mmCIF file of C-alpha atoms in Angstrom:
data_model
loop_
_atom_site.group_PDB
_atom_site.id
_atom_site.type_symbol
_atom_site.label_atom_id
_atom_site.label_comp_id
_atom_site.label_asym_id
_atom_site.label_seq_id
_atom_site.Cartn_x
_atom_site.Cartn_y
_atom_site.Cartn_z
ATOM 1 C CA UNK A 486 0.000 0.000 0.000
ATOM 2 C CA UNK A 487 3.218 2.223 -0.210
ATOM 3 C CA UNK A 488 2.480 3.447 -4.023
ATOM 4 C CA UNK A 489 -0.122 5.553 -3.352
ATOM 5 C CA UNK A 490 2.606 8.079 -1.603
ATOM 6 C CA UNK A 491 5.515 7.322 -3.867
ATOM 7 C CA UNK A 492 3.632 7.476 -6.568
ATOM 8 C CA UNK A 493 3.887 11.211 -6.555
ATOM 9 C CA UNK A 494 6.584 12.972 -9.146
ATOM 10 C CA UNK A 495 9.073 14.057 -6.931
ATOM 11 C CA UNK A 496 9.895 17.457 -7.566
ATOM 12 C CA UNK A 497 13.366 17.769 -7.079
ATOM 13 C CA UNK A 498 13.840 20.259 -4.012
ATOM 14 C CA UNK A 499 11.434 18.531 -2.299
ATOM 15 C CA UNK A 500 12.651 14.296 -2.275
ATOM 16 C CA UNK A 501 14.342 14.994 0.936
ATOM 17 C CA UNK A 502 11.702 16.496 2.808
ATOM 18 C CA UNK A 503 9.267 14.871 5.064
ATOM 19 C CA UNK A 504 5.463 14.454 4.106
ATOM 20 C CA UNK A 505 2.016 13.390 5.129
ATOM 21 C CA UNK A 506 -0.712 12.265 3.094
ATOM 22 C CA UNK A 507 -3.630 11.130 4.635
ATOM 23 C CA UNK A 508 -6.505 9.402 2.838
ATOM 24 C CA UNK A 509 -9.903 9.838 3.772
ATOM 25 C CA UNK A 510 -12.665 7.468 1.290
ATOM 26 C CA UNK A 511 -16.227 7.220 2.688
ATOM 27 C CA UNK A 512 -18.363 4.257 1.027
ATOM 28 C CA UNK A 513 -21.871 4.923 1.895
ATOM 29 C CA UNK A 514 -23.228 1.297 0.461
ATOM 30 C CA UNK A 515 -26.649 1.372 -0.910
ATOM 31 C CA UNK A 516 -28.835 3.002 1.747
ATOM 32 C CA UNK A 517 -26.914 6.453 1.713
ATOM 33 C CA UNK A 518 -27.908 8.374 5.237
ATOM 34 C CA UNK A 519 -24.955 9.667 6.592
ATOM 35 C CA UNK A 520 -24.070 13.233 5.775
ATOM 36 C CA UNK A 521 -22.738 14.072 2.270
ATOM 37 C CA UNK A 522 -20.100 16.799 3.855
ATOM 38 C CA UNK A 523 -19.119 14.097 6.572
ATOM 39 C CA UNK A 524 -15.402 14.078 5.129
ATOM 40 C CA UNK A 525 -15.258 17.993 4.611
ATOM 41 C CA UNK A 526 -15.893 18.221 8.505
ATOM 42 C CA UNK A 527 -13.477 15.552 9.156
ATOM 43 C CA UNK A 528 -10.796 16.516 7.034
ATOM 44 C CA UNK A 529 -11.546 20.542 9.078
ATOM 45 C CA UNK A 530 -11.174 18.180 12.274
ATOM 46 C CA UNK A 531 -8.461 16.325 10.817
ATOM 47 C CA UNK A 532 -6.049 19.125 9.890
ATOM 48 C CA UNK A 533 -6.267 20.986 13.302
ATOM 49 C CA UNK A 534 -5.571 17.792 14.860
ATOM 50 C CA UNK A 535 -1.889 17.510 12.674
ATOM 51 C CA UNK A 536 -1.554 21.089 13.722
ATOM 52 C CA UNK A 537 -1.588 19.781 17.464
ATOM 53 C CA UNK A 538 1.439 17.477 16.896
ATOM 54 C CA UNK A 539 3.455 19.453 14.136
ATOM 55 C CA UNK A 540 3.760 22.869 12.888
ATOM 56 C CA UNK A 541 2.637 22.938 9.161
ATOM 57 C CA UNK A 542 2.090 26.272 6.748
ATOM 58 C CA UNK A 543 -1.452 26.567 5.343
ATOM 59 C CA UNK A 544 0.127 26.759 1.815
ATOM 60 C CA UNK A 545 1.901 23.234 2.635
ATOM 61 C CA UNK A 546 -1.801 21.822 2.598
ATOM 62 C CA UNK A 547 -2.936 20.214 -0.889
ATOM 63 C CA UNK A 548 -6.225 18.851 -0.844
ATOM 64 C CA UNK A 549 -8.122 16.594 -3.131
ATOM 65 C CA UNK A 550 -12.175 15.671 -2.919
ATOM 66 C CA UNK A 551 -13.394 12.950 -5.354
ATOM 67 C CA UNK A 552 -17.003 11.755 -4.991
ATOM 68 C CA UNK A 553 -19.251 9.074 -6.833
ATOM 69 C CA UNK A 554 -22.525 7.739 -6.342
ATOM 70 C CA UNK A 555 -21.784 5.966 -3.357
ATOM 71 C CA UNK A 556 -18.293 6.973 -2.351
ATOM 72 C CA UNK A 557 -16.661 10.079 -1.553
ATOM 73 C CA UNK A 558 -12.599 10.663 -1.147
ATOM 74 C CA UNK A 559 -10.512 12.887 0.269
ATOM 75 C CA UNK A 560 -6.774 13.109 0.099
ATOM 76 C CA UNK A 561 -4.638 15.481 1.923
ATOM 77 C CA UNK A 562 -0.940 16.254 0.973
ATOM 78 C CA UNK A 563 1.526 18.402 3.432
ATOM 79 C CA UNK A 564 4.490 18.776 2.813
ATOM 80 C CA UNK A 565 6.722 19.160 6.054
ATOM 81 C CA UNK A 566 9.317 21.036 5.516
ATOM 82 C CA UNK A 567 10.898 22.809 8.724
ATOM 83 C CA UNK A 568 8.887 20.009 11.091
ATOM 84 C CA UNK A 569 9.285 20.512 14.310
ATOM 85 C CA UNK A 570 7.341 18.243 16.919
ATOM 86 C CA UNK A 571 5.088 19.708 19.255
ATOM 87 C CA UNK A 572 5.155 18.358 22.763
ATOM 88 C CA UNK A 573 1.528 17.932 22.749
ATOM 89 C CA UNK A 574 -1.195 19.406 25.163
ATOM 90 C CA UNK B 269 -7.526 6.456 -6.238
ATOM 91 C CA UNK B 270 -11.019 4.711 -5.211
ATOM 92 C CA UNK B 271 -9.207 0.965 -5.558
ATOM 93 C CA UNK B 272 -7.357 1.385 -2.438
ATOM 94 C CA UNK B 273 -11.284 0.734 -0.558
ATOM 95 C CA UNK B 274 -12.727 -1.096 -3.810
ATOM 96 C CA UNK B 275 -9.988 -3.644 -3.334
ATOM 97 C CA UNK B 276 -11.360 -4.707 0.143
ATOM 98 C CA UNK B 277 -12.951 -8.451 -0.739
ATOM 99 C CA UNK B 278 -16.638 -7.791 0.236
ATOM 100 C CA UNK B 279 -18.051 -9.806 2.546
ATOM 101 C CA UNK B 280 -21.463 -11.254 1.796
ATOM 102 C CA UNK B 281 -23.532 -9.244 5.122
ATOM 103 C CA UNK B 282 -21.016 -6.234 5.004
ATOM 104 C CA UNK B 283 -21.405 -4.824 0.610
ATOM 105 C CA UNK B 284 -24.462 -2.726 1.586
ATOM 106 C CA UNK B 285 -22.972 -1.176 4.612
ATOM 107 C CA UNK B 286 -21.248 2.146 5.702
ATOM 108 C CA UNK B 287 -17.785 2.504 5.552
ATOM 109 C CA UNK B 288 -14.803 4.683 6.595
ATOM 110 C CA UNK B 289 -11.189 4.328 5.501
ATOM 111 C CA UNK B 290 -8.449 6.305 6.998
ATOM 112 C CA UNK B 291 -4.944 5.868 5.234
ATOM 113 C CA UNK B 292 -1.682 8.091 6.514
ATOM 114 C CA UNK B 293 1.573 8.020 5.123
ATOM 115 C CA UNK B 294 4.567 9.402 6.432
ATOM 116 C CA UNK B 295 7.766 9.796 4.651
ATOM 117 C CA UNK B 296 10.523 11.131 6.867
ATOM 118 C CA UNK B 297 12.862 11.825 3.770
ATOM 119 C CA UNK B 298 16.172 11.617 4.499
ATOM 120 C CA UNK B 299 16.631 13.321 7.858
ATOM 121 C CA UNK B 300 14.524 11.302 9.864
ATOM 122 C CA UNK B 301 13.787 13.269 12.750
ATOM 123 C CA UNK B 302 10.315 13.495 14.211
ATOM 124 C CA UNK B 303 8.840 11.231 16.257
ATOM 125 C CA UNK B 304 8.656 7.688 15.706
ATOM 126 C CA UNK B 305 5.362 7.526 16.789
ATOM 127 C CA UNK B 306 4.095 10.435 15.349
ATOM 128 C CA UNK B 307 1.199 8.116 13.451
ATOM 129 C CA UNK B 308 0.266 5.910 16.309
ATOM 130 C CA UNK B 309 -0.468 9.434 18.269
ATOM 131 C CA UNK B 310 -2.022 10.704 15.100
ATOM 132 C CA UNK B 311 -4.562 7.696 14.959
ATOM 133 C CA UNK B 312 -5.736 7.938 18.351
ATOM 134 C CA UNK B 313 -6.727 12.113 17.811
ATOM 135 C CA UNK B 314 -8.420 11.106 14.557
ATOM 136 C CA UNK B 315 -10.402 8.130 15.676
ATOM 137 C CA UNK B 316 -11.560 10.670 18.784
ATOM 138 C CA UNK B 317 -12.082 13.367 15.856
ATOM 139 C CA UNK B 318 -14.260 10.619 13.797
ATOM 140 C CA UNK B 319 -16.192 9.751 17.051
ATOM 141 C CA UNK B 320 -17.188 13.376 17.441
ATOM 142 C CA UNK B 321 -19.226 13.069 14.068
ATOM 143 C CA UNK B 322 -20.090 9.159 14.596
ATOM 144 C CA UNK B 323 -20.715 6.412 16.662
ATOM 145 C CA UNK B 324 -18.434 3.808 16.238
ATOM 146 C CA UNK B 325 -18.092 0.353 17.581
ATOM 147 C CA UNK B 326 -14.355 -0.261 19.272
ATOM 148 C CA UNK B 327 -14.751 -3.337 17.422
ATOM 149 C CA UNK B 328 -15.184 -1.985 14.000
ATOM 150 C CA UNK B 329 -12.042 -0.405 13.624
ATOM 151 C CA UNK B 330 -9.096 -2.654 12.267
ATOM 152 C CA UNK B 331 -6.276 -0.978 12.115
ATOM 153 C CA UNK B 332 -2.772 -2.039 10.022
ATOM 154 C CA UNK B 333 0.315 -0.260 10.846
ATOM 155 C CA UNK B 334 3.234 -0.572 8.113
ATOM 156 C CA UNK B 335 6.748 0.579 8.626
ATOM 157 C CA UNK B 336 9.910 0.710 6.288
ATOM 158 C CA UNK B 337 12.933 2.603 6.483
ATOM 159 C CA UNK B 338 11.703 6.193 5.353
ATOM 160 C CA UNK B 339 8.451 5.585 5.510
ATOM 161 C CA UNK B 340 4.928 4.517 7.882
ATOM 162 C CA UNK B 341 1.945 4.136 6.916
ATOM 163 C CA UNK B 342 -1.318 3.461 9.045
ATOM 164 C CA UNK B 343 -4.360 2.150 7.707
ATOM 165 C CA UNK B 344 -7.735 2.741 9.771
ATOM 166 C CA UNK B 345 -11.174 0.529 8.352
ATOM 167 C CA UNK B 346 -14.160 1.502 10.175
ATOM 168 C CA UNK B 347 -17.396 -0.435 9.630
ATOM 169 C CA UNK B 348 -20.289 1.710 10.261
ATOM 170 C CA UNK B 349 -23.504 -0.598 10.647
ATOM 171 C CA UNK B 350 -25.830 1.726 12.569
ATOM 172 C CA UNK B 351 -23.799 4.886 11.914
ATOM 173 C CA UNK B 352 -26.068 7.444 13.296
ATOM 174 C CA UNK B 353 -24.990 11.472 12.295
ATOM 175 C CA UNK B 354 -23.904 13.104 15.220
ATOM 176 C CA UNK B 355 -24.426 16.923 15.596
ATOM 177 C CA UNK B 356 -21.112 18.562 16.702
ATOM 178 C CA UNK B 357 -20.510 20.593 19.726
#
């Protein structure tokens, strides 16, 4: 399940650097129900809760929705460049 | 990049019902650095996050956690039988 990540064209300042991607894909099966901006309010959630642990730019945030009849994805991209852990709390 | 959920083999009670699927990668590059554990820390803030907005079983999550020299990756299946919308707040 690696490719999905290396799969990316490295750009070539950027091999070196640390990311994150995080996928997000919601399958609502045949009765539907739930929300249709469920994974827009997670991926809000989501992103504040990487800011907790690491410091990331807002412009180091790439984000991708997708959505058919019964499935919606979301993929988020940051790029961590000057990562610094936060002690969290 | 729907196959990643699509390649799941159904099972026979489960093809109708809800489901969530958390993937996150982390590539360290080549400086290593942060925390080792950054993505087991991560999952337990996003499955808190996803609660917020659902109710989940502590049985239907299955998580996989993969690890190679540069790079984790955490995968997070969530079945969602009775998933009920929760209102935030």
């Amino acid at each position: 399940m690696f490719g999905f990540l290396r799969s990316r064209k490295p750009s070539s300042a950027q091999t070196a650097k640390e990311r994150l991607q995080i996928l997000l894909a919601h399958e609502r099966g045949s009765g539907g129900g739930s929300d249709p901006d469920f994974l827009a309010s997670l991926q809000r959630d989501i992103l504040e809760v990487v800011r907790r642990h690491i410091e990331i730019d807002r412009d180091a945030v790439e984000i991708k929705l997708e959505r058919s009849d019964d499935l919606s994805s979301l993929e988020i991209n940051i790029d961590m460049p000057g990562a610094k852990a936060r002690t969290p709390g």
